[in-house]
Each structure stands twice: as structure tokens, then as C-alpha cells.
Amino acid sequence: MADHRIAILGGDGIGPEVVAEGLKVLDRLEALEDFRTERVDYDLGGRRYLETGEVLDDETLDELRRFDAIYLGAVGTPDVPPGVIERGLLLKLRFAFDQYVNHRPVKLYPGVTTPIAGLTPERCDFVVIRENTESVYAGAGGRLYAGTDHEVATQESVNTYHGVERVLRYSFEEARRRRGHLTLVHKTNVLVHAGALWMETFERLGDDEFADVTRDYVHVDAACLYFVTQPERFDVVVTENLFGDIITDLGAAVQGGMGLAASGNLDPTRRAPSMFEPVHGSAPDIAGTGRADPVAAVMSLGQMLAFLGEDAAAARVDAAVGALLSERGDERPDGSAYSTGDVGDRLVELVAS
Ligand code: IPM
Ligand code: MN
């Protein structure tokens, strides 16, 4: 009998390739530690949509709901119009399963080259908690008088007290588990309505329930500057959905590239499955070439194992990733002498050491 049931959504492009490497590592971990997973593959994404016209039907959604976790590669193909797969699959899963936390570490591992001159690993180890169900992502808005020169397009940012409070609470708790500092990132000087809700809730929770956590506030534009110039300012950063989307790509660059950026879409209440995915996309230009770096997918696997309570296995993944990154230096999969599968094979060895 399996300890954890996991739905596997490889998706499009390099998604299935990097997930395959993660699953090799998972096989090895199950042999090393005392746990078993049952995995069920789901064929979803842009390619499947082009073949069948189906993005994600209710029956599949109900099936997915019964898993303990979802392990996702990447979805999206260039020949599908923008939004179809993003909204119809990825965001639909995040919203349907109320995965209100998007947990994205920004950590510079020893041996990794960052584009930031002089930056050292000691100065760059924080996590961004991106609100994952609201803001402009909620989809409120529309177009009026389309095709006329009076056309109006609105895209509203939805911020509920319920949504803001719960992600701030998770972030304070995360800060308590880490170095005890939480930074709110927003744009309160311009977005005065949403900003006030975030700020007031942040201050009240901080004063009433998390007095042991130090806190500060940084505008999102300044946060971009500090991610680059002073990443040591940050321990846990919490922000709304769109800002979080944008600044975590910057975070990925700082820590050495999209190939090293992992994420967990979490429902901390555990009513529905959480979903773990590399931050990178399907990279159709390099699909099938053996040049995709599976490290972010393996890091996301580590997050999944930690969330499932497999702490020993998660610690093995973190140590193996650290060892791999320091031994390979600037080498990246090139599809010939060193390919996606070679990275996976080496990680399979390293998790056992
Ligand atoms: C991400 C991606 C998605 C997002 C897209 C593909 C909808 O950029 O996970 O960061 O904006 O959330
Ligand atoms: Mn993004």
C-alpha cells in the first residue's frame, strides 16, 4: 500500500523530460527511505488540447482532487492562443484546489554563477511567498465596445481579507520556521485600496500574533533593486500574485537561472492536493534536445517530499542538489556529452551518498 498518491502531469515541451528525471530520483529515494508512492500519469497540456480540444474536464479535476500531491513539469505550446492553457489548466488547478501559497525559494548555492557580481551564497537565501489565488489573476474585468475607438479594457485586482490574511499568516509562520524576518512587498503608495488592506492586515497580525517575527515593508520597485543589490535583507518575502510572479523571475536570475528555480503551489489546509513545479516553462525550442536542466524539477520534488512529511528524503534531495551544483560549476546540459538524463543519473547517485 502506497504512502502517497501522486498525480504526474509532465505537460508539454521539456516538462515530461525534467519530470522523468525527478521520478528517477524519487525511485531511488523510495529504496533508501521507508516510503512508497503510487503515481498516475495524466496527459494534459497544449499538445493534448490541440489533439482533442480538451483542456481539463470536470471529471479529471475530481480525480486529481483525490491525490496527495501533483507533480507538474510545464504546460504550454506556441500554437495555442495565450491564456487557453494558462487559465484553463494551470490557474484552474491552483484555484480549484485553493493552492493559495506559491512558495518560491531564492537561494544561491555554492558553485553557482550568478549574474550579480560579487554576490556570495551567505548573502542570498530567502523565500518568496506569492499569493496564488487572487489579484489580477482572478480574471475580473472585460472588454467593452470592442473594435471601436471607444474600446475599454479593465483587468481588476481582487483582494479579499480572507485571501490576504491567510497568506500573511502562512508567511509569518514560515518566517518563524526560518530566520524570523518577514518583508511585505507591495505598492501601497499607488495601489492605495489593495495596499491598505495588505498593510493593515500585516501590521495587525504582526502585532497581535507574531510579535517575535521582525517585519518591514518594501515597495515592489525597490524590492527589485534590493533583490539584486542587497538580497541579504530578505528572509521571507510575501506579496500579491502579480508582483510575486514578476519578482520571482528576477529571483530566479539572481540565484543562477530558471533551471534552478523551484516552486510549490500549496494548500496549507491540506483539503486538496498541493502542486509542485519548476518555475520555468515548456521551452519548446530545446524540447527533445537533452539540453533541459532538470535541477528545478528535482528541487520541486524535494519541496513535495517535505510537504508530504518525508523529511529525510527531502534532506537527501537538498544535499544532492547542493553537491551537484558545486561539482559541476558552470556546466549545463548541452545535449551531447552532458544531457538532461546525465544530470538525473548523477542526482540518483548523489541522493544515496
Ligand atoms: C508562473 C507562470 C504562470 C503565472 C503562467 C504560465 C500563467 O509564469 O508560474 O510563474 O503567471 O503564474
Ligand atoms: Mn511566472
GROMACS .gro file of C-alpha atoms and ligand atoms in nm:
model
  366
    1MET     CA    1   0.000   0.000   0.000
    2ALA     CA    2   0.142   0.336  -0.104
    3ASP     CA    3   0.206   0.610   0.149
    4HIS     CA    4   0.144   0.888  -0.101
    5ARG     CA    5  -0.060   0.902  -0.420
    6ILE     CA    6   0.089   1.143  -0.672
    7ALA     CA    7  -0.057   1.263  -0.999
    8ILE     CA    8   0.210   1.317  -1.263
    9LEU     CA    9   0.146   1.593  -1.514
   10GLY     CA   10   0.450   1.609  -1.738
   11GLY     CA   11   0.278   1.851  -1.975
   12ASP     CA   12   0.443   1.995  -2.283
   13GLY     CA   13   0.789   2.055  -2.424
   14ILE     CA   14   1.064   1.987  -2.173
   15GLY     CA   15   0.806   1.924  -1.898
   16PRO     CA   16   0.793   1.544  -1.937
   17GLU     CA   17   1.172   1.531  -1.976
   18VAL     CA   18   1.252   1.705  -1.649
   19VAL     CA   19   0.974   1.522  -1.461
   20ALA     CA   20   1.118   1.189  -1.578
   21GLU     CA   21   1.447   1.280  -1.408
   22GLY     CA   22   1.262   1.377  -1.091
   23LEU     CA   23   1.089   1.039  -1.092
   24LYS     CA   24   1.420   0.857  -1.129
   25VAL     CA   25   1.537   1.037  -0.818
   26LEU     CA   26   1.210   0.951  -0.644
   27ASP     CA   27   1.255   0.580  -0.727
   28ARG     CA   28   1.596   0.586  -0.563
   29LEU     CA   29   1.465   0.771  -0.257
   30GLU     CA   30   1.194   0.513  -0.204
   31ALA     CA   31   1.459   0.243  -0.200
   32LEU     CA   32   1.666   0.440   0.051
   33GLU     CA   33   1.396   0.565   0.284
   34ASP     CA   34   1.097   0.379   0.407
   35PHE     CA   35   0.811   0.507   0.194
   36ARG     CA   36   0.623   0.421  -0.124
   37THR     CA   37   0.440   0.633  -0.377
   38GLU     CA   38   0.169   0.539  -0.622
   39ARG     CA   39   0.191   0.751  -0.937
   40VAL     CA   40  -0.071   0.806  -1.201
   41ASP     CA   41   0.014   0.981  -1.526
   42TYR     CA   42  -0.217   1.242  -1.675
   43ASP     CA   43  -0.181   1.360  -2.031
   44LEU     CA   44  -0.272   1.729  -2.010
   45GLY     CA   45  -0.143   2.045  -2.172
   46GLY     CA   46  -0.123   2.228  -2.503
   47ARG     CA   47  -0.038   1.927  -2.717
   48ARG     CA   48  -0.335   1.734  -2.584
   49TYR     CA   49  -0.560   2.037  -2.635
   50LEU     CA   50  -0.455   2.058  -2.999
   51GLU     CA   51  -0.532   1.689  -3.044
   52THR     CA   52  -0.861   1.667  -2.857
   53GLY     CA   53  -0.990   2.019  -2.790
   54GLU     CA   54  -0.997   1.931  -2.421
   55VAL     CA   55  -0.805   2.135  -2.159
   56LEU     CA   56  -0.924   1.999  -1.823
   57ASP     CA   57  -1.268   1.845  -1.779
   58ASP     CA   58  -1.458   1.825  -1.450
   59GLU     CA   59  -1.414   1.451  -1.422
   60THR     CA   60  -1.035   1.478  -1.440
   61LEU     CA   61  -1.040   1.765  -1.194
   62ASP     CA   62  -1.237   1.549  -0.948
   63GLU     CA   63  -0.993   1.263  -0.993
   64LEU     CA   64  -0.695   1.490  -0.934
   65ARG     CA   65  -0.854   1.618  -0.616
   66ARG     CA   66  -0.815   1.276  -0.459
   67PHE     CA   67  -0.434   1.268  -0.487
   68ASP     CA   68  -0.196   1.368  -0.208
   69ALA     CA   69   0.011   1.582  -0.443
   70ILE     CA   70   0.058   1.678  -0.806
   71TYR     CA   71   0.399   1.682  -0.973
   72LEU     CA   72   0.390   1.907  -1.278
   73GLY     CA   73   0.652   1.966  -1.549
   74ALA     CA   74   0.544   2.259  -1.766
   75VAL     CA   75   0.247   2.335  -1.985
   76GLY     CA   76   0.206   2.542  -2.298
   77THR     CA   77   0.271   2.515  -2.670
   78PRO     CA   78   0.335   2.806  -2.906
   79ASP     CA   79   0.046   2.718  -3.139
   80VAL     CA   80  -0.225   2.759  -2.873
   81PRO     CA   81  -0.359   3.113  -2.818
   82PRO     CA   82  -0.235   3.288  -2.500
   83GLY     CA   83  -0.439   3.212  -2.191
   84VAL     CA   84  -0.606   2.891  -2.303
   85ILE     CA   85  -0.371   2.656  -2.123
   86GLU     CA   86  -0.250   2.907  -1.862
   87ARG     CA   87  -0.600   2.990  -1.740
   88GLY     CA   88  -0.773   2.665  -1.837
   89LEU     CA   89  -0.523   2.430  -1.680
   90LEU     CA   90  -0.256   2.583  -1.459
   91LEU     CA   91  -0.463   2.855  -1.295
   92LYS     CA   92  -0.770   2.632  -1.289
   93LEU     CA   93  -0.577   2.379  -1.080
   94ARG     CA   94  -0.433   2.646  -0.850
   95PHE     CA   95  -0.778   2.797  -0.796
   96ALA     CA   96  -0.987   2.476  -0.780
   97PHE     CA   97  -0.755   2.330  -0.518
   98ASP     CA   98  -0.723   2.662  -0.338
   99GLN     CA   99  -0.345   2.648  -0.351
  100TYR     CA  100  -0.319   2.991  -0.201
  101VAL     CA  101   0.052   2.987  -0.129
  102ASN     CA  102   0.309   2.983  -0.405
  103HIS     CA  103   0.633   2.905  -0.225
  104ARG     CA  104   0.943   3.001  -0.425
  105PRO     CA  105   1.290   2.981  -0.271
  106VAL     CA  106   1.563   3.217  -0.389
  107LYS     CA  107   1.885   3.057  -0.279
  108LEU     CA  108   2.228   3.091  -0.431
  109TYR     CA  109   2.403   2.756  -0.398
  110PRO     CA  110   2.782   2.742  -0.364
  111GLY     CA  111   2.947   2.693  -0.700
  112VAL     CA  112   2.665   2.850  -0.899
  113THR     CA  113   2.748   3.156  -1.108
  114THR     CA  114   2.508   3.442  -1.053
  115PRO     CA  115   2.493   3.743  -1.285
  116ILE     CA  116   2.529   3.962  -0.976
  117ALA     CA  117   2.899   4.040  -0.942
  118GLY     CA  118   3.041   3.966  -0.601
  119LEU     CA  119   2.729   3.801  -0.461
  120THR     CA  120   2.802   3.509  -0.227
  121PRO     CA  121   2.572   3.226  -0.108
  122GLU     CA  122   2.577   3.361   0.250
  123ARG     CA  123   2.406   3.675   0.125
  124CYS     CA  124   2.132   3.511  -0.077
  125ASP     CA  125   1.894   3.268   0.091
  126PHE     CA  126   1.532   3.375   0.112
  127VAL     CA  127   1.189   3.261   0.008
  128VAL     CA  128   0.913   3.446  -0.175
  129ILE     CA  129   0.558   3.365  -0.073
  130ARG     CA  130   0.340   3.466  -0.363
  131GLU     CA  131  -0.035   3.488  -0.304
  132ASN     CA  132  -0.169   3.244  -0.561
  133THR     CA  133  -0.546   3.279  -0.599
  134GLU     CA  134  -0.634   3.649  -0.624
  135SER     CA  135  -0.519   3.983  -0.765
  136VAL     CA  136  -0.548   4.030  -1.141
  137TYR     CA  137  -0.514   3.654  -1.180
  138ALA     CA  138  -0.873   3.616  -1.056
  139GLY     CA  139  -0.979   3.722  -1.405
  140ALA     CA  140  -1.220   4.003  -1.316
  141GLY     CA  141  -1.272   4.255  -1.591
  142GLY     CA  142  -1.362   4.258  -1.954
  143ARG     CA  143  -1.372   4.448  -2.278
  144LEU     CA  144  -1.643   4.691  -2.384
  145TYR     CA  145  -1.707   4.839  -2.728
  146ALA     CA  146  -1.451   4.602  -2.875
  147GLY     CA  147  -1.319   4.703  -3.212
  148THR     CA  148  -1.425   5.066  -3.178
  149ASP     CA  149  -1.207   5.357  -3.084
  150HIS     CA  150  -1.402   5.374  -2.757
  151GLU     CA  151  -1.290   5.032  -2.656
  152VAL     CA  152  -1.240   4.987  -2.281
  153ALA     CA  153  -1.045   4.702  -2.124
  154THR     CA  154  -1.044   4.652  -1.748
  155GLN     CA  155  -0.847   4.399  -1.551
  156GLU     CA  156  -0.928   4.427  -1.186
  157SER     CA  157  -0.718   4.326  -0.890
  158VAL     CA  158  -0.927   4.127  -0.645
  159ASN     CA  159  -0.801   4.127  -0.286
  160THR     CA  160  -1.015   3.972  -0.012
  161TYR     CA  161  -0.950   3.991   0.359
  162HIS     CA  162  -0.981   3.611   0.367
  163GLY     CA  163  -0.720   3.574   0.094
  164VAL     CA  164  -0.479   3.832   0.232
  165GLU     CA  165  -0.499   3.718   0.593
  166ARG     CA  166  -0.434   3.353   0.522
  167VAL     CA  167  -0.127   3.409   0.305
  168LEU     CA  168   0.017   3.660   0.553
  169ARG     CA  169  -0.041   3.412   0.834
  170TYR     CA  170   0.142   3.139   0.641
  171SER     CA  171   0.426   3.383   0.574
  172PHE     CA  172   0.463   3.483   0.938
  173GLU     CA  173   0.471   3.115   1.029
  174GLU     CA  174   0.731   3.049   0.760
  175ALA     CA  175   0.941   3.336   0.896
  176ARG     CA  176   0.917   3.178   1.240
  177ARG     CA  177   1.049   2.849   1.095
  178ARG     CA  178   1.336   3.038   0.928
  179ARG     CA  179   1.533   3.342   1.050
  180GLY     CA  180   1.235   3.529   1.191
  181HIS     CA  181   1.201   3.819   0.948
  182LEU     CA  182   0.911   3.895   0.713
  183THR     CA  183   0.903   4.159   0.439
  184LEU     CA  184   0.579   4.270   0.279
  185VAL     CA  185   0.623   4.379  -0.082
  186HIS     CA  186   0.351   4.589  -0.244
  187LYS     CA  187   0.293   4.929  -0.398
  188THR     CA  188   0.095   5.098  -0.120
  189ASN     CA  189   0.184   5.446  -0.243
  190VAL     CA  190  -0.015   5.395  -0.562
  191LEU     CA  191  -0.244   5.094  -0.510
  192VAL     CA  192  -0.396   5.261  -0.206
  193HIS     CA  193  -0.702   5.037  -0.175
  194ALA     CA  194  -0.545   4.694  -0.203
  195GLY     CA  195  -0.227   4.822  -0.041
  196ALA     CA  196  -0.413   4.937   0.270
  197LEU     CA  197  -0.581   4.600   0.312
  198TRP     CA  198  -0.245   4.423   0.288
  199MET     CA  199  -0.065   4.670   0.514
  200GLU     CA  200  -0.330   4.687   0.786
  201THR     CA  201  -0.363   4.310   0.798
  202PHE     CA  202   0.017   4.271   0.803
  203GLU     CA  203   0.054   4.515   1.093
  204ARG     CA  204  -0.229   4.370   1.295
  205LEU     CA  205  -0.122   4.008   1.258
  206GLY     CA  206   0.236   4.104   1.330
  207ASP     CA  207   0.145   4.297   1.647
  208ASP     CA  208  -0.117   4.056   1.780
  209GLU     CA  209   0.017   3.713   1.695
  210PHE     CA  210   0.373   3.730   1.564
  211ALA     CA  211   0.549   3.981   1.785
  212ASP     CA  212   0.855   3.752   1.777
  213VAL     CA  213   0.887   3.800   1.398
  214THR     CA  214   1.052   4.123   1.286
  215ARG     CA  215   0.894   4.283   0.986
  216ASP     CA  216   0.938   4.553   0.730
  217TYR     CA  217   0.775   4.682   0.416
  218VAL     CA  218   0.934   4.746   0.075
  219HIS     CA  219   0.771   4.883  -0.240
  220VAL     CA  220   0.786   4.638  -0.528
  221ASP     CA  221   1.010   4.855  -0.743
  222ALA     CA  222   1.258   4.896  -0.460
  223ALA     CA  223   1.232   4.522  -0.392
  224CYS     CA  224   1.363   4.461  -0.747
  225LEU     CA  225   1.659   4.682  -0.669
  226TYR     CA  226   1.728   4.509  -0.336
  227PHE     CA  227   1.693   4.157  -0.481
  228VAL     CA  228   1.998   4.249  -0.687
  229THR     CA  229   2.194   4.479  -0.457
  230GLN     CA  230   2.106   4.359  -0.105
  231PRO     CA  231   1.943   4.014  -0.111
  232GLU     CA  232   2.067   3.962   0.244
  233ARG     CA  233   1.788   4.197   0.357
  234PHE     CA  234   1.537   3.922   0.295
  235ASP     CA  235   1.434   3.609   0.482
  236VAL     CA  236   1.068   3.565   0.388
  237VAL     CA  237   0.904   3.797   0.135
  238VAL     CA  238   0.527   3.799   0.098
  239THR     CA  239   0.346   3.967  -0.187
  240GLU     CA  240   0.040   3.963  -0.405
  241ASN     CA  241   0.003   3.738  -0.707
  242LEU     CA  242   0.123   3.951  -1.000
  243PHE     CA  243   0.410   4.114  -0.813
  244GLY     CA  244   0.509   3.767  -0.696
  245ASP     CA  245   0.507   3.634  -1.050
  246ILE     CA  246   0.734   3.911  -1.169
  247ILE     CA  247   0.982   3.931  -0.884
  248THR     CA  248   1.034   3.554  -0.873
  249ASP     CA  249   1.168   3.556  -1.228
  250LEU     CA  250   1.413   3.818  -1.107
  251GLY     CA  251   1.485   3.594  -0.808
  252ALA     CA  252   1.549   3.304  -1.045
  253ALA     CA  253   1.804   3.513  -1.237
  254VAL     CA  254   1.979   3.613  -0.915
  255GLN     CA  255   2.012   3.253  -0.798
  256GLY     CA  256   2.159   3.138  -1.128
  257GLY     CA  257   1.875   3.095  -1.376
  258MET     CA  258   1.533   2.947  -1.442
  259GLY     CA  259   1.683   2.599  -1.444
  260LEU     CA  260   1.735   2.633  -1.069
  261ALA     CA  261   1.400   2.785  -0.965
  262ALA     CA  262   1.153   2.557  -0.786
  263SER     CA  263   0.803   2.615  -0.662
  264GLY     CA  264   0.524   2.465  -0.460
  265ASN     CA  265   0.161   2.568  -0.504
  266LEU     CA  266   0.038   2.488  -0.156
  267ASP     CA  267  -0.293   2.441   0.013
  268PRO     CA  268  -0.162   2.453   0.369
  269THR     CA  269  -0.501   2.329   0.499
  270ARG     CA  270  -0.443   2.007   0.303
  271ARG     CA  271  -0.805   1.987   0.193
  272ALA     CA  272  -0.686   1.948  -0.165
  273PRO     CA  273  -0.358   1.837  -0.319
  274SER     CA  274  -0.068   2.078  -0.343
  275MET     CA  275   0.118   2.101  -0.672
  276PHE     CA  276   0.493   2.117  -0.726
  277GLU     CA  277   0.652   2.251  -1.043
  278PRO     CA  278   0.967   2.414  -1.170
  279VAL     CA  279   0.913   2.786  -1.233
  280HIS     CA  280   1.038   2.754  -1.590
  281GLY     CA  281   0.806   2.694  -1.884
  282SER     CA  282   0.791   2.426  -2.152
  283ALA     CA  283   1.084   2.571  -2.355
  284PRO     CA  284   0.969   2.422  -2.688
  285ASP     CA  285   1.287   2.545  -2.855
  286ILE     CA  286   1.501   2.295  -2.665
  287ALA     CA  287   1.246   2.014  -2.616
  288GLY     CA  288   1.386   1.678  -2.718
  289THR     CA  289   1.745   1.801  -2.736
  290GLY     CA  290   1.867   1.683  -2.397
  291ARG     CA  291   1.954   2.039  -2.303
  292ALA     CA  292   1.686   2.095  -2.039
  293ASP     CA  293   1.823   2.125  -1.688
  294PRO     CA  294   1.614   1.904  -1.456
  295VAL     CA  295   1.751   2.059  -1.137
  296ALA     CA  296   1.450   2.287  -1.078
  297ALA     CA  297   1.217   1.991  -1.125
  298VAL     CA  298   1.421   1.787  -0.877
  299MET     CA  299   1.424   2.076  -0.629
  300SER     CA  300   1.044   2.091  -0.665
  301LEU     CA  301   1.032   1.719  -0.593
  302GLY     CA  302   1.224   1.795  -0.274
  303GLN     CA  303   0.963   2.054  -0.177
  304MET     CA  304   0.692   1.798  -0.243
  305LEU     CA  305   0.859   1.539  -0.022
  306ALA     CA  306   0.900   1.792   0.259
  307PHE     CA  307   0.533   1.886   0.230
  308LEU     CA  308   0.436   1.518   0.242
  309GLY     CA  309   0.635   1.477   0.563
  310GLU     CA  310   0.921   1.278   0.406
  311ASP     CA  311   1.181   1.496   0.572
  312ALA     CA  312   1.471   1.254   0.538
  313ALA     CA  313   1.411   1.213   0.165
  314ALA     CA  314   1.371   1.590   0.123
  315ALA     CA  315   1.702   1.647   0.305
  316ARG     CA  316   1.871   1.399   0.070
  317VAL     CA  317   1.740   1.592  -0.230
  318ASP     CA  318   1.864   1.923  -0.096
  319ALA     CA  319   2.207   1.781  -0.018
  320ALA     CA  320   2.229   1.611  -0.358
  321VAL     CA  321   2.132   1.928  -0.543
  322GLY     CA  322   2.389   2.124  -0.342
  323ALA     CA  323   2.659   1.868  -0.421
  324LEU     CA  324   2.570   1.856  -0.791
  325LEU     CA  325   2.574   2.233  -0.826
  326SER     CA  326   2.910   2.270  -0.658
  327GLU     CA  327   3.075   1.989  -0.853
  328ARG     CA  328   2.951   2.089  -1.199
  329GLY     CA  329   3.024   2.463  -1.176
  330ASP     CA  330   2.907   2.637  -1.491
  331GLU     CA  331   2.842   2.320  -1.685
  332ARG     CA  332   2.484   2.294  -1.813
  333PRO     CA  333   2.323   2.012  -2.010
  334ASP     CA  334   2.436   2.053  -2.371
  335GLY     CA  335   2.257   1.754  -2.516
  336SER     CA  336   2.572   1.562  -2.608
  337ALA     CA  337   2.843   1.481  -2.354
  338TYR     CA  338   2.624   1.608  -2.074
  339SER     CA  339   2.248   1.580  -2.112
  340THR     CA  340   1.926   1.608  -1.912
  341GLY     CA  341   1.946   1.236  -1.832
  342ASP     CA  342   2.307   1.264  -1.712
  343VAL     CA  343   2.206   1.527  -1.457
  344GLY     CA  344   1.929   1.296  -1.336
  345ASP     CA  345   2.164   0.998  -1.318
  346ARG     CA  346   2.415   1.195  -1.113
  347LEU     CA  347   2.143   1.312  -0.876
  348VAL     CA  348   2.030   0.950  -0.836
  349GLU     CA  349   2.385   0.869  -0.722
  350LEU     CA  350   2.415   1.173  -0.501
  351VAL     CA  351   2.091   1.118  -0.307
  352ALA     CA  352   2.236   0.787  -0.194
  353SER     CA  353   2.559   0.933  -0.060
  354IPM     C1  354   0.439   3.111  -1.325
  354IPM     C2  355   0.394   3.131  -1.467
  354IPM     C3  356   0.242   3.137  -1.470
  354IPM     C4  357   0.196   3.250  -1.381
  354IPM     C5  358   0.182   3.149  -1.610
  354IPM     C6  359   0.228   3.040  -1.702
  354IPM     C7  360   0.031   3.155  -1.606
  354IPM     O1  361   0.450   3.246  -1.520
  354IPM     O2  362   0.404   3.007  -1.266
  354IPM     O3  363   0.510   3.196  -1.272
  354IPM     O4  364   0.188   3.366  -1.427
  354IPM     O5  365   0.166   3.225  -1.266
  355MN      MN  366   0.591   3.344  -1.389
   0.00000   0.00000   0.00000
